[in-house]
Amino acid sequence: SQQGEEDPQALSIQEGENATMNCSYKTSINNLQWYRQNSGRGLVHLILIRSNEREKHSGRLRVTLDTSKKSSSLLITASRAADTASYFCATDERAGTALIFGKGTTLSVSS
Amino acid sequence: DADVTQTPRNRITKTGKRIMLECSQTKGHDRMYWYRQDPGLGLRLIYYSFDVKDINKGEISDGYSVSRQAQAKFSLSLESAIPNQTALYFCATMAGGKPDTQYFGPGTRLTVL
């Protein structure tokens, strides 16, 4: 069964607004990653946060991890139309093993 | 050139036919993966391989088989395709031995009639 569960399933915002997506997972993890998928295309890695980290930044992306709640959030600040895509969280229970993906959040940013 | 390539990109076939999807990579990664994606279900792992001699079943391996012909090549076969195998199939690679990112191919859209 799938490990991660993103929330919300779909999110629509205006350009310039912030977008927040959440991911909950079931078992202990080694690290958590976020990926982006443009419609019908392959996934692209965005950011990785290790289980001993609480927050990480990359450009307009901010990821938090709360292992006590088994949850993570992805914040995209000052959204652009080009951010329109599906976003997936992925976890692994052991380093370097198979990733388990959630069902994704579909983000739509209108100009 | 793309680091992870998949062929074919699109395929329409009939129930009962044998289909092979191929994946090649130039990243030099040991680990390769096959996923399928269905609307609303995200990505589900079919098979993965840590090296040429190491093949592992994923969450949904029934009805599929794989072959790791070389470090750079990992093929997925549907021995007798059925309509509920209609999906988008992705190959991915990852360097071994440490927490790392996966690199995805562009996907193969398979339709089984």
PDB file of N, CA, C and O in Angstrom, chain B residues 29-73:
ATOM      1  N   HIS B  29      23.964   4.556 -12.979  1.00  0.00           N
ATOM      2  CA  HIS B  29      23.362   4.141 -11.711  1.00  0.00           C
ATOM      3  C   HIS B  29      23.165   2.632 -11.660  1.00  0.00           C
ATOM      4  O   HIS B  29      22.845   1.993 -12.661  1.00  0.00           O
ATOM      5  N   ASP B  30      23.316   2.096 -10.450  1.00  0.00           N
ATOM      6  CA  ASP B  30      23.107   0.659 -10.274  1.00  0.00           C
ATOM      7  C   ASP B  30      21.626   0.300 -10.192  1.00  0.00           C
ATOM      8  O   ASP B  30      21.208  -0.764 -10.610  1.00  0.00           O
ATOM      9  N   ARG B  31      20.836   1.197  -9.607  1.00  0.00           N
ATOM     10  CA  ARG B  31      19.464   0.846  -9.265  1.00  0.00           C
ATOM     11  C   ARG B  31      18.495   1.364 -10.313  1.00  0.00           C
ATOM     12  O   ARG B  31      18.557   2.522 -10.709  1.00  0.00           O
ATOM     13  N   MET B  32      17.580   0.479 -10.699  1.00  0.00           N
ATOM     14  CA  MET B  32      16.556   0.853 -11.688  1.00  0.00           C
ATOM     15  C   MET B  32      15.203   0.354 -11.233  1.00  0.00           C
ATOM     16  O   MET B  32      15.101  -0.654 -10.525  1.00  0.00           O
ATOM     17  N   TYR B  33      14.168   1.083 -11.635  1.00  0.00           N
ATOM     18  CA  TYR B  33      12.820   0.864 -11.120  1.00  0.00           C
ATOM     19  C   TYR B  33      11.798   0.971 -12.255  1.00  0.00           C
ATOM     20  O   TYR B  33      11.973   1.756 -13.193  1.00  0.00           O
ATOM     21  N   TRP B  34      10.722   0.220 -12.100  1.00  0.00           N
ATOM     22  CA  TRP B  34       9.561   0.389 -12.970  1.00  0.00           C
ATOM     23  C   TRP B  34       8.341   0.712 -12.110  1.00  0.00           C
ATOM     24  O   TRP B  34       8.051   0.016 -11.128  1.00  0.00           O
ATOM     25  N   TYR B  35       7.628   1.777 -12.524  1.00  0.00           N
ATOM     26  CA  TYR B  35       6.397   2.200 -11.859  1.00  0.00           C
ATOM     27  C   TYR B  35       5.276   2.268 -12.894  1.00  0.00           C
ATOM     28  O   TYR B  35       5.520   2.482 -14.074  1.00  0.00           O
ATOM     29  N   ARG B  36       4.055   2.142 -12.399  1.00  0.00           N
ATOM     30  CA  ARG B  36       2.927   2.513 -13.246  1.00  0.00           C
ATOM     31  C   ARG B  36       2.138   3.617 -12.553  1.00  0.00           C
ATOM     32  O   ARG B  36       2.098   3.688 -11.319  1.00  0.00           O
ATOM     33  N   GLN B  37       1.527   4.470 -13.363  1.00  0.00           N
ATOM     34  CA  GLN B  37       0.752   5.580 -12.824  1.00  0.00           C
ATOM     35  C   GLN B  37      -0.643   5.518 -13.408  1.00  0.00           C
ATOM     36  O   GLN B  37      -0.820   5.478 -14.623  1.00  0.00           O
ATOM     37  N   ASP B  38      -1.604   5.502 -12.524  1.00  0.00           N
ATOM     38  CA  ASP B  38      -3.007   5.546 -12.907  1.00  0.00           C
ATOM     39  C   ASP B  38      -3.621   6.811 -12.326  1.00  0.00           C
ATOM     40  O   ASP B  38      -3.226   7.234 -11.228  1.00  0.00           O
ATOM     41  N   PRO B  39      -4.573   7.393 -13.001  1.00  0.00           N
ATOM     42  CA  PRO B  39      -5.199   8.627 -12.493  1.00  0.00           C
ATOM     43  C   PRO B  39      -5.715   8.439 -11.075  1.00  0.00           C
ATOM     44  O   PRO B  39      -6.416   7.481 -10.773  1.00  0.00           O
ATOM     45  N   GLY B  40      -5.344   9.370 -10.195  1.00  0.00           N
ATOM     46  CA  GLY B  40      -5.827   9.335  -8.819  1.00  0.00           C
ATOM     47  C   GLY B  40      -5.123   8.348  -7.911  1.00  0.00           C
ATOM     48  O   GLY B  40      -5.400   8.309  -6.715  1.00  0.00           O
ATOM     49  N   LEU B  41      -4.207   7.552  -8.456  1.00  0.00           N
ATOM     50  CA  LEU B  41      -3.531   6.541  -7.637  1.00  0.00           C
ATOM     51  C   LEU B  41      -2.052   6.815  -7.476  1.00  0.00           C
ATOM     52  O   LEU B  41      -1.356   6.069  -6.805  1.00  0.00           O
ATOM     53  N   GLY B  42      -1.544   7.837  -8.076  1.00  0.00           N
ATOM     54  CA  GLY B  42      -0.127   8.121  -7.953  1.00  0.00           C
ATOM     55  C   GLY B  42       0.714   7.064  -8.630  1.00  0.00           C
ATOM     56  O   GLY B  42       0.259   6.370  -9.546  1.00  0.00           O
ATOM     57  N   LEU B  43       1.943   6.905  -8.180  1.00  0.00           N
ATOM     58  CA  LEU B  43       2.860   5.925  -8.748  1.00  0.00           C
ATOM     59  C   LEU B  43       2.917   4.691  -7.864  1.00  0.00           C
ATOM     60  O   LEU B  43       3.042   4.800  -6.647  1.00  0.00           O
ATOM     61  N   ARG B  44       2.864   3.543  -8.493  1.00  0.00           N
ATOM     62  CA  ARG B  44       2.987   2.297  -7.752  1.00  0.00           C
ATOM     63  C   ARG B  44       4.144   1.487  -8.331  1.00  0.00           C
ATOM     64  O   ARG B  44       4.310   1.383  -9.533  1.00  0.00           O
ATOM     65  N   LEU B  45       4.922   0.906  -7.441  1.00  0.00           N
ATOM     66  CA  LEU B  45       6.142   0.214  -7.815  1.00  0.00           C
ATOM     67  C   LEU B  45       5.834  -1.186  -8.335  1.00  0.00           C
ATOM     68  O   LEU B  45       5.147  -1.956  -7.674  1.00  0.00           O
ATOM     69  N   ILE B  46       6.381  -1.517  -9.514  1.00  0.00           N
ATOM     70  CA  ILE B  46       6.153  -2.834 -10.120  1.00  0.00           C
ATOM     71  C   ILE B  46       7.320  -3.777  -9.795  1.00  0.00           C
ATOM     72  O   ILE B  46       7.135  -4.846  -9.232  1.00  0.00           O
ATOM     73  N   TYR B  47       8.516  -3.381 -10.201  1.00  0.00           N
ATOM     74  CA  TYR B  47       9.735  -4.143  -9.946  1.00  0.00           C
ATOM     75  C   TYR B  47      10.879  -3.160  -9.763  1.00  0.00           C
ATOM     76  O   TYR B  47      10.834  -2.041 -10.263  1.00  0.00           O
ATOM     77  N   TYR B  48      11.920  -3.626  -9.068  1.00  0.00           N
ATOM     78  CA  TYR B  48      13.133  -2.847  -8.996  1.00  0.00           C
ATOM     79  C   TYR B  48      14.346  -3.754  -8.969  1.00  0.00           C
ATOM     80  O   TYR B  48      14.253  -4.937  -8.603  1.00  0.00           O
ATOM     81  N   SER B  49      15.480  -3.191  -9.339  1.00  0.00           N
ATOM     82  CA  SER B  49      16.705  -3.972  -9.491  1.00  0.00           C
ATOM     83  C   SER B  49      17.866  -3.181  -8.924  1.00  0.00           C
ATOM     84  O   SER B  49      18.067  -2.016  -9.275  1.00  0.00           O
ATOM     85  N   PHE B  50      18.651  -3.818  -8.052  1.00  0.00           N
ATOM     86  CA  PHE B  50      19.800  -3.130  -7.467  1.00  0.00           C
ATOM     87  C   PHE B  50      21.077  -3.381  -8.263  1.00  0.00           C
ATOM     88  O   PHE B  50      22.045  -2.663  -8.122  1.00  0.00           O
ATOM     89  N   ASP B  51      21.101  -4.451  -9.028  1.00  0.00           N
ATOM     90  CA  ASP B  51      22.157  -4.670 -10.011  1.00  0.00           C
ATOM     91  C   ASP B  51      21.687  -5.778 -10.939  1.00  0.00           C
ATOM     92  O   ASP B  51      20.571  -6.266 -10.810  1.00  0.00           O
ATOM     93  N   VAL B  52      22.531  -6.188 -11.849  1.00  0.00           N
ATOM     94  CA  VAL B  52      22.113  -7.127 -12.893  1.00  0.00           C
ATOM     95  C   VAL B  52      21.582  -8.440 -12.301  1.00  0.00           C
ATOM     96  O   VAL B  52      20.675  -9.052 -12.850  1.00  0.00           O
ATOM     97  N   LYS B  53      22.103  -8.839 -11.174  1.00  0.00           N
ATOM     98  CA  LYS B  53      21.709 -10.129 -10.595  1.00  0.00           C
ATOM     99  C   LYS B  53      20.691  -9.991  -9.470  1.00  0.00           C
ATOM    100  O   LYS B  53      20.380 -10.978  -8.792  1.00  0.00           O
ATOM    101  N   ASP B  54      20.192  -8.810  -9.255  1.00  0.00           N
ATOM    102  CA  ASP B  54      19.302  -8.556  -8.123  1.00  0.00           C
ATOM    103  C   ASP B  54      18.009  -7.927  -8.607  1.00  0.00           C
ATOM    104  O   ASP B  54      17.980  -6.745  -8.954  1.00  0.00           O
ATOM    105  N   ILE B  55      16.940  -8.729  -8.631  1.00  0.00           N
ATOM    106  CA  ILE B  55      15.628  -8.270  -9.078  1.00  0.00           C
ATOM    107  C   ILE B  55      14.655  -8.447  -7.920  1.00  0.00           C
ATOM    108  O   ILE B  55      14.651  -9.501  -7.270  1.00  0.00           O
ATOM    109  N   ASN B  56      13.836  -7.448  -7.691  1.00  0.00           N
ATOM    110  CA  ASN B  56      12.895  -7.498  -6.568  1.00  0.00           C
ATOM    111  C   ASN B  56      11.494  -7.114  -7.021  1.00  0.00           C
ATOM    112  O   ASN B  56      11.328  -6.183  -7.817  1.00  0.00           O
ATOM    113  N   LYS B  57      10.510  -7.808  -6.460  1.00  0.00           N
ATOM    114  CA  LYS B  57       9.129  -7.461  -6.755  1.00  0.00           C
ATOM    115  C   LYS B  57       8.711  -6.234  -5.965  1.00  0.00           C
ATOM    116  O   LYS B  57       9.115  -6.050  -4.826  1.00  0.00           O
ATOM    117  N   GLY B  58       7.869  -5.436  -6.602  1.00  0.00           N
ATOM    118  CA  GLY B  58       7.297  -4.293  -5.924  1.00  0.00           C
ATOM    119  C   GLY B  58       5.879  -4.572  -5.474  1.00  0.00           C
ATOM    120  O   GLY B  58       5.477  -5.728  -5.323  1.00  0.00           O
ATOM    121  N   GLU B  59       5.139  -3.517  -5.292  1.00  0.00           N
ATOM    122  CA  GLU B  59       3.774  -3.622  -4.766  1.00  0.00           C
ATOM    123  C   GLU B  59       2.828  -4.353  -5.704  1.00  0.00           C
ATOM    124  O   GLU B  59       1.926  -5.069  -5.256  1.00  0.00           O
ATOM    125  N   ILE B  60       3.016  -4.199  -7.027  1.00  0.00           N
ATOM    126  CA  ILE B  60       2.038  -4.715  -7.986  1.00  0.00           C
ATOM    127  C   ILE B  60       2.719  -5.488  -9.108  1.00  0.00           C
ATOM    128  O   ILE B  60       2.548  -5.187 -10.279  1.00  0.00           O
ATOM    129  N   SER B  61       3.462  -6.527  -8.794  1.00  0.00           N
ATOM    130  CA  SER B  61       4.247  -7.249  -9.796  1.00  0.00           C
ATOM    131  C   SER B  61       3.437  -8.289 -10.588  1.00  0.00           C
ATOM    132  O   SER B  61       3.889  -8.734 -11.651  1.00  0.00           O
ATOM    133  N   ASP B  62       2.284  -8.675 -10.102  1.00  0.00           N
ATOM    134  CA  ASP B  62       1.500  -9.714 -10.799  1.00  0.00           C
ATOM    135  C   ASP B  62       1.155  -9.267 -12.221  1.00  0.00           C
ATOM    136  O   ASP B  62       0.667  -8.171 -12.441  1.00  0.00           O
ATOM    137  N   GLY B  63       1.412 -10.165 -13.188  1.00  0.00           N
ATOM    138  CA  GLY B  63       1.118  -9.863 -14.579  1.00  0.00           C
ATOM    139  C   GLY B  63       2.273  -9.211 -15.317  1.00  0.00           C
ATOM    140  O   GLY B  63       2.177  -8.958 -16.518  1.00  0.00           O
ATOM    141  N   TYR B  64       3.368  -8.961 -14.590  1.00  0.00           N
ATOM    142  CA  TYR B  64       4.546  -8.323 -15.174  1.00  0.00           C
ATOM    143  C   TYR B  64       5.788  -9.179 -14.920  1.00  0.00           C
ATOM    144  O   TYR B  64       5.843  -9.935 -13.968  1.00  0.00           O
ATOM    145  N   SER B  65       6.787  -9.023 -15.784  1.00  0.00           N
ATOM    146  CA  SER B  65       8.106  -9.591 -15.542  1.00  0.00           C
ATOM    147  C   SER B  65       9.139  -8.585 -16.018  1.00  0.00           C
ATOM    148  O   SER B  65       8.809  -7.658 -16.764  1.00  0.00           O
ATOM    149  N   VAL B  66      10.362  -8.744 -15.545  1.00  0.00           N
ATOM    150  CA  VAL B  66      11.417  -7.809 -15.924  1.00  0.00           C
ATOM    151  C   VAL B  66      12.679  -8.563 -16.282  1.00  0.00           C
ATOM    152  O   VAL B  66      12.875  -9.724 -15.925  1.00  0.00           O
ATOM    153  N   SER B  67      13.558  -7.837 -16.963  1.00  0.00           N
ATOM    154  CA  SER B  67      14.875  -8.362 -17.312  1.00  0.00           C
ATOM    155  C   SER B  67      15.878  -7.231 -17.208  1.00  0.00           C
ATOM    156  O   SER B  67      15.667  -6.146 -17.749  1.00  0.00           O
ATOM    157  N   ARG B  68      16.968  -7.490 -16.493  1.00  0.00           N
ATOM    158  CA  ARG B  68      18.046  -6.498 -16.387  1.00  0.00           C
ATOM    159  C   ARG B  68      19.183  -7.024 -17.255  1.00  0.00           C
ATOM    160  O   ARG B  68      20.034  -7.797 -16.825  1.00  0.00           O
ATOM    161  N   GLN B  69      19.205  -6.574 -18.481  1.00  0.00           N
ATOM    162  CA  GLN B  69      20.144  -7.116 -19.459  1.00  0.00           C
ATOM    163  C   GLN B  69      21.568  -6.621 -19.227  1.00  0.00           C
ATOM    164  O   GLN B  69      22.536  -7.268 -19.620  1.00  0.00           O
ATOM    165  N   ALA B  70      21.679  -5.461 -18.649  1.00  0.00           N
ATOM    166  CA  ALA B  70      22.980  -4.838 -18.385  1.00  0.00           C
ATOM    167  C   ALA B  70      22.732  -3.765 -17.340  1.00  0.00           C
ATOM    168  O   ALA B  70      21.584  -3.456 -17.006  1.00  0.00           O
ATOM    169  N   GLN B  71      23.797  -3.162 -16.840  1.00  0.00           N
ATOM    170  CA  GLN B  71      23.606  -2.114 -15.847  1.00  0.00           C
ATOM    171  C   GLN B  71      22.721  -1.001 -16.396  1.00  0.00           C
ATOM    172  O   GLN B  71      21.923  -0.411 -15.669  1.00  0.00           O
ATOM    173  N   ALA B  72      22.839  -0.749 -17.682  1.00  0.00           N
ATOM    174  CA  ALA B  72      22.150   0.391 -18.274  1.00  0.00           C
ATOM    175  C   ALA B  72      20.765   0.069 -18.806  1.00  0.00           C
ATOM    176  O   ALA B  72      20.058   0.976 -19.251  1.00  0.00           O
ATOM    177  N   LYS B  73      20.347  -1.187 -18.794  1.00  0.00           N
ATOM    178  CA  LYS B  73      19.089  -1.556 -19.454  1.00  0.00           C
ATOM    179  C   LYS B  73      18.204  -2.403 -18.549  1.00  0.00           C
ATOM    180  O   LYS B  73      18.658  -3.388 -17.966  1.00  0.00           O
TER     181      LYS B  73
END
